[in-house]
Amino acid sequence: MLDQPSHTPFTGPLLQVRDLTLHYRTRQGDVRAVDGVTFSLGRGQVLGLVGESGCGKTSLGMGLLKLLPSNARLVRGEIIFDGQDLAPLNDAQMRRYRWRRIAMIFQAAMNALDPVYRVGEQILEAMEAHAWPGIEDGPAGQKRRQAREKVKELFRLVGLDPELMDRYPHELSGGMRQRAVIAMSLACRPDLVIADEPTTALDVIVQERILRELKSIQKELGLSLLYITHDVAVVAEVADQVGVMYAGQLVELGDTPQVFHQPMHPYTAGLLASFPSIRGEKRPLAALPGEPPSLVAPPSGCRFHPRCPRATKECRQEVPPVVGQGNAWAACWHPLGAAQP
Amino acid sequence: MNHDGRPPEGFAPAGRTSLWAARVRLALRSSRETWRAFAANPIGVVGVAIILIFGLMAVAHPLLMATLWDPTTYDPVTGFGFDEISHPAPPSWRHLLGTDPLGRDILSQLTASTTSAFVLGLVAALVTVGIATMVGALAAYYGGVVDAFFMRLADLIIILPTISLLIVLTALLGLNLFQLALVLGVLGGFGGTAVVIKSQALSIKVKPYIEAAQLAGGGPWHIILVHIVPNLLPLSLLYMMFTVTGAIFSEAVLSFFGILHIRMSWGIMIHTASTGGYLLGGASYWWLIVPAGAAITLLCSSFYLVGRALDEVVNPRLRGR
Amino acid sequence: MAGYLLRRLLQVLVTLFLFVTLSFFLIQAQPGDYSSFYSLNPKLPPEVQSRVRAQFGLDRPLGEQYLLHLKNFATGNFGVSFSHYPQSVLEVILERLPRTAALFLTATVVSFYAGFFLGKMLAWRRGGWVEYSATISGVALFTVFTPWFALMMIWLFAFKLGWFPLGKFLDPLVWRNAPVSANQVFGYMLFTGAAIAVILFLAMLLLAQLGLRRRGWLPAAVAIICVASAVIAWAGSGVGYLALDILKHMVLPIATLTLISFAGTMLLTRNSMLETLREDYITAARAKGLPEKVVRDRHAARNALLPVVTSLVFSLAFAVDGGVITESVFSWPGMGLTLLDAVLSEDLPLAMGALVFVGLLALVAHAVADVLYVYLDPRIRYQ
């Protein structure tokens, strides 16, 4: 996959990921969770990363912050954030980037809050670890008081009663906790927020409301957002650009409307077809046949070929070429919209 | 833990017997898997190996008494090593581990005590698990006052220092090995083990097949005995291991204090050495206390290790650490 | 929180009631009764026997005896000790309880701290021979035959190396011309220890209020000043050498009891910590860019502490039993040795009294652990 386009049309992209490859060592062998992923994300942009569970999208998100379990290994690749490659940095050096520059909204946010501390305390703790960003210098007590005001402001921004900052996580409802976690991610004024399935555990109405608020906050603060989800409908709503992941690889990337209306990769088409349209158009629901492949011994050639209706001999044997250019491409032998072989 | 893989009620045409037959078959099948998971853990295998070695010692004693060892010299309680000039005598070819202050063969005492340790541990563990399984199932099934009573009782027994209580009990009643095993079993069965098994029983009680059995007209006893208790057995087996450790330990301590009516045990061996004033001889009389002390420690820890390893198999949460 | 505490207190009271009832049945279960033991004892005059019969209501029906038992229990009336006649059981026990409490408290606190610290470190730096050997020695200490281990400690540190006395509470040679009694000195020692603990606690609270706790050397300095002033005060008192003698006798039993009780805490903390480390909020804490030490101590260890405190209840009974064994091996004249001696000399009232107080000690420790848990877990605090 080295020949994927590495240049981008954005001027001075905030994040450039090149050929990122992550392996987990297990008893069964190396799990190639992320394999040669390349993309870039501009300032103030939203990139939606979509794929089935187990396709490596969460590993990719955690890998960007280098928050991986001890059996994980960054095999190769570059994570260029604001001109600095994060890949070779050690833990102490990474710490300056974590939360201060790149924050995260976790999957299952209910568990991202420590049950024994007050919610506000957990936010202040992050600010303290980064020398109170955005707070005027002064005596410790005064900085803390100012920071508390800041947290209250953030709570109002995400639609929470500021009084809730002195509650414990178990006293908050699921939606409230999710909002608190979003507020926490904004506390150090990061440039990039990685949101990993931030609304999956919530009911649909709350999910919808939080999603809209997240989008408006992103616009207001000019954040870059990497939105990781399995839910195509959510991506359609928030993302400027969409990346589609399959079996550890990025198989298609493009502007959201384009990918949704004219998908090039058969997998993208299958994924879109397996979700009901959010606009309520009547479409037959077609599920993708088969199972996602094992990442220990992925299929040869194009990894999607065992499930692909258009698969041919070359799909089984050869790594597919990149079709398209710039910020709209797919890795496929027989992209949709081209003639059938 | 095969309650999820059990065939539904309708597949057992003739009721209880065939249900049990199916259960046994399934248990055998899953026990092979369980063994594989268990054997993957070196800690558990070491534990089993030590237990087997002690088992051999227990078997060896009567055989040796019948063949090589002359009872007048080698009987663990009444024997006397006439061949030695003074006692305690250090290890020699005739007495591989030497003799105690009363001229008795240490190796013979050591092997003879193994049998009593196993008997004690087994009886205590069986009584514990029998009581705890019934108490746990009853408390979980009925809840309310039954549950409250048994749980407060368990609280009390957990808090009570067992050894102290046993010391007073021996003073009041005078206990022999079998009675001690019974008392330990009763204490364990109404104590901590009951609490653990009850919480497991609670999770079984809400399974759909219990409700199905109730709708089919099964009475409380039928449901407890046929549906709840069998599914508690894996956990019960696990707690048997921990009970054995506790029982052997308690017996050894009480014997060490010299307040039990027991013929011979490791604790008594140390007690004999202690009352004879040989303890601070330290290294010069090592054979008086090192073999017995090591035997207690080793057998206790081996059952504990097997329990820990089983715990990882029975609790899937811990598996694969 | 008040509701939860009240409920737990009620449960403790029910447990206490069950305990009293159990002790009544224990006495009933023996062949004969208390007074027949008294009559067999040549040390006791006959009028004592009739007094005992009246005191325990042995000539009355069972129900009345039970009520009397409850009353005796509530008023601390456990009768007269045979072996220490004419001392009452309560007098004997009150003399010895502080010695056991000191042994038990010190060993429990030290072993909890040490076990928790080591368990935390083991889980944090997984793998390698350190974890392996620590786990093995932990299991060995946890299952070692306690009397044997205590004897080995005496043999090595007292007999072979001669660092500490062989056992007992004090050295009679040192005390031959002592101006004060051992119990008095010991009482003052306990007072000193308690005072240091309270002052340290208050100092920590004050430092936390001032926001100075993060400065690591400050608490240490306060502790050193406290201990140093206590040492100077004792040295100037003229009986410092007596306190030193008792202290020397205390070291080995406390060390033994600490070693056998800390392993359980260590193994449990390690497991609990490994479980906690997999929680999402630990990843979140790392993502926040918190220093590793903060992630480990403030988040992982703080949450791993909860199940360890819960199971402290189990280990408390274990520690009390360990104390009984340790006392008897070291001839430390506390409750445990009293219990054993009473049984060996068939002094039943004293044995029962000692058992009741040992049980009460465990019950109080349990209640304290409960309150501590409520303080530690906000999910219960605000129920």
mmCIF file with all atom_site columns, N, CA and C in Angstrom, chain C residues 61-79:
data_model
loop_
_atom_site.group_PDB
_atom_site.id
_atom_site.type_symbol
_atom_site.label_atom_id
_atom_site.label_alt_id
_atom_site.label_comp_id
_atom_site.label_asym_id
_atom_site.label_entity_id
_atom_site.label_seq_id
_atom_site.pdbx_PDB_ins_code
_atom_site.Cartn_x
_atom_site.Cartn_y
_atom_site.Cartn_z
_atom_site.occupancy
_atom_site.B_iso_or_equiv
_atom_site.pdbx_formal_charge
_atom_site.auth_seq_id
_atom_site.auth_comp_id
_atom_site.auth_asym_id
_atom_site.auth_atom_id
_atom_site.pdbx_PDB_model_num
ATOM 1  N N  . PRO C 1 61 ? -34.033 -22.278 85.436 1.00 0.00 ? 61 PRO C N  1
ATOM 2  C CA . PRO C 1 61 ? -34.305 -22.854 84.103 1.00 0.00 ? 61 PRO C CA 1
ATOM 3  C C  . PRO C 1 61 ? -33.433 -22.207 83.014 1.00 0.00 ? 61 PRO C C  1
ATOM 4  N N  . LEU C 1 62 ? -33.359 -22.881 81.890 1.00 0.00 ? 62 LEU C N  1
ATOM 5  C CA . LEU C 1 62 ? -32.447 -22.515 80.795 1.00 0.00 ? 62 LEU C CA 1
ATOM 6  C C  . LEU C 1 62 ? -32.695 -21.083 80.303 1.00 0.00 ? 62 LEU C C  1
ATOM 7  N N  . GLY C 1 63 ? -33.968 -20.734 80.121 1.00 0.00 ? 63 GLY C N  1
ATOM 8  C CA . GLY C 1 63 ? -34.313 -19.402 79.613 1.00 0.00 ? 63 GLY C CA 1
ATOM 9  C C  . GLY C 1 63 ? -33.760 -18.315 80.508 1.00 0.00 ? 63 GLY C C  1
ATOM 10 N N  . GLU C 1 64 ? -33.946 -18.516 81.822 1.00 0.00 ? 64 GLU C N  1
ATOM 11 C CA . GLU C 1 64 ? -33.458 -17.524 82.763 1.00 0.00 ? 64 GLU C CA 1
ATOM 12 C C  . GLU C 1 64 ? -31.931 -17.449 82.725 1.00 0.00 ? 64 GLU C C  1
ATOM 13 N N  . GLN C 1 65 ? -31.333 -18.632 82.595 1.00 0.00 ? 65 GLN C N  1
ATOM 14 C CA . GLN C 1 65 ? -29.859 -18.668 82.512 1.00 0.00 ? 65 GLN C CA 1
ATOM 15 C C  . GLN C 1 65 ? -29.377 -17.848 81.338 1.00 0.00 ? 65 GLN C C  1
ATOM 16 N N  . TYR C 1 66 ? -30.131 -17.962 80.228 1.00 0.00 ? 66 TYR C N  1
ATOM 17 C CA . TYR C 1 66 ? -29.736 -17.252 79.014 1.00 0.00 ? 66 TYR C CA 1
ATOM 18 C C  . TYR C 1 66 ? -29.819 -15.746 79.229 1.00 0.00 ? 66 TYR C C  1
ATOM 19 N N  . LEU C 1 67 ? -30.937 -15.303 79.854 1.00 0.00 ? 67 LEU C N  1
ATOM 20 C CA . LEU C 1 67 ? -31.084 -13.872 80.120 1.00 0.00 ? 67 LEU C CA 1
ATOM 21 C C  . LEU C 1 67 ? -29.966 -13.377 81.033 1.00 0.00 ? 67 LEU C C  1
ATOM 22 N N  . LEU C 1 68 ? -29.643 -14.193 82.031 1.00 0.00 ? 68 LEU C N  1
ATOM 23 C CA . LEU C 1 68 ? -28.572 -13.837 82.955 1.00 0.00 ? 68 LEU C CA 1
ATOM 24 C C  . LEU C 1 68 ? -27.237 -13.738 82.213 1.00 0.00 ? 68 LEU C C  1
ATOM 25 N N  . HIS C 1 69 ? -27.083 -14.670 81.252 1.00 0.00 ? 69 HIS C N  1
ATOM 26 C CA . HIS C 1 69 ? -25.863 -14.668 80.435 1.00 0.00 ? 69 HIS C CA 1
ATOM 27 C C  . HIS C 1 69 ? -25.743 -13.356 79.673 1.00 0.00 ? 69 HIS C C  1
ATOM 28 N N  . LEU C 1 70 ? -26.870 -12.922 79.088 1.00 0.00 ? 70 LEU C N  1
ATOM 29 C CA . LEU C 1 70 ? -26.867 -11.655 78.356 1.00 0.00 ? 70 LEU C CA 1
ATOM 30 C C  . LEU C 1 70 ? -26.493 -10.506 79.284 1.00 0.00 ? 70 LEU C C  1
ATOM 31 N N  . LYS C 1 71 ? -27.081 -10.549 80.511 1.00 0.00 ? 71 LYS C N  1
ATOM 32 C CA . LYS C 1 71 ? -26.826 -9.470  81.462 1.00 0.00 ? 71 LYS C CA 1
ATOM 33 C C  . LYS C 1 71 ? -25.346 -9.463  81.874 1.00 0.00 ? 71 LYS C C  1
ATOM 34 N N  . ASN C 1 72 ? -24.835 -10.653 82.181 1.00 0.00 ? 72 ASN C N  1
ATOM 35 C CA . ASN C 1 72 ? -23.424 -10.763 82.568 1.00 0.00 ? 72 ASN C CA 1
ATOM 36 C C  . ASN C 1 72 ? -22.523 -10.231 81.471 1.00 0.00 ? 72 ASN C C  1
ATOM 37 N N  . PHE C 1 73 ? -22.893 -10.564 80.244 1.00 0.00 ? 73 PHE C N  1
ATOM 38 C CA . PHE C 1 73 ? -22.090 -10.135 79.098 1.00 0.00 ? 73 PHE C CA 1
ATOM 39 C C  . PHE C 1 73 ? -22.075 -8.621  79.008 1.00 0.00 ? 73 PHE C C  1
ATOM 40 N N  . ALA C 1 74 ? -23.290 -8.039  79.149 1.00 0.00 ? 74 ALA C N  1
ATOM 41 C CA . ALA C 1 74 ? -23.410 -6.590  78.993 1.00 0.00 ? 74 ALA C CA 1
ATOM 42 C C  . ALA C 1 74 ? -22.647 -5.858  80.097 1.00 0.00 ? 74 ALA C C  1
ATOM 43 N N  . THR C 1 75 ? -22.597 -6.442  81.303 1.00 0.00 ? 75 THR C N  1
ATOM 44 C CA . THR C 1 75 ? -21.938 -5.758  82.411 1.00 0.00 ? 75 THR C CA 1
ATOM 45 C C  . THR C 1 75 ? -20.477 -6.197  82.557 1.00 0.00 ? 75 THR C C  1
ATOM 46 N N  . GLY C 1 76 ? -20.006 -7.026  81.650 1.00 0.00 ? 76 GLY C N  1
ATOM 47 C CA . GLY C 1 76 ? -18.609 -7.447  81.706 1.00 0.00 ? 76 GLY C CA 1
ATOM 48 C C  . GLY C 1 76 ? -18.319 -8.389  82.853 1.00 0.00 ? 76 GLY C C  1
ATOM 49 N N  . ASN C 1 77 ? -19.332 -9.091  83.299 1.00 0.00 ? 77 ASN C N  1
ATOM 50 C CA . ASN C 1 77 ? -19.172 -9.997  84.436 1.00 0.00 ? 77 ASN C CA 1
ATOM 51 C C  . ASN C 1 77 ? -18.929 -11.421 83.934 1.00 0.00 ? 77 ASN C C  1
ATOM 52 N N  . PHE C 1 78 ? -17.696 -11.832 83.919 1.00 0.00 ? 78 PHE C N  1
ATOM 53 C CA . PHE C 1 78 ? -17.372 -13.166 83.405 1.00 0.00 ? 78 PHE C CA 1
ATOM 54 C C  . PHE C 1 78 ? -16.959 -14.125 84.514 1.00 0.00 ? 78 PHE C C  1
ATOM 55 N N  . GLY C 1 79 ? -17.150 -13.712 85.764 1.00 0.00 ? 79 GLY C N  1
ATOM 56 C CA . GLY C 1 79 ? -16.814 -14.602 86.871 1.00 0.00 ? 79 GLY C CA 1
ATOM 57 C C  . GLY C 1 79 ? -15.376 -14.465 87.327 1.00 0.00 ? 79 GLY C C  1
#
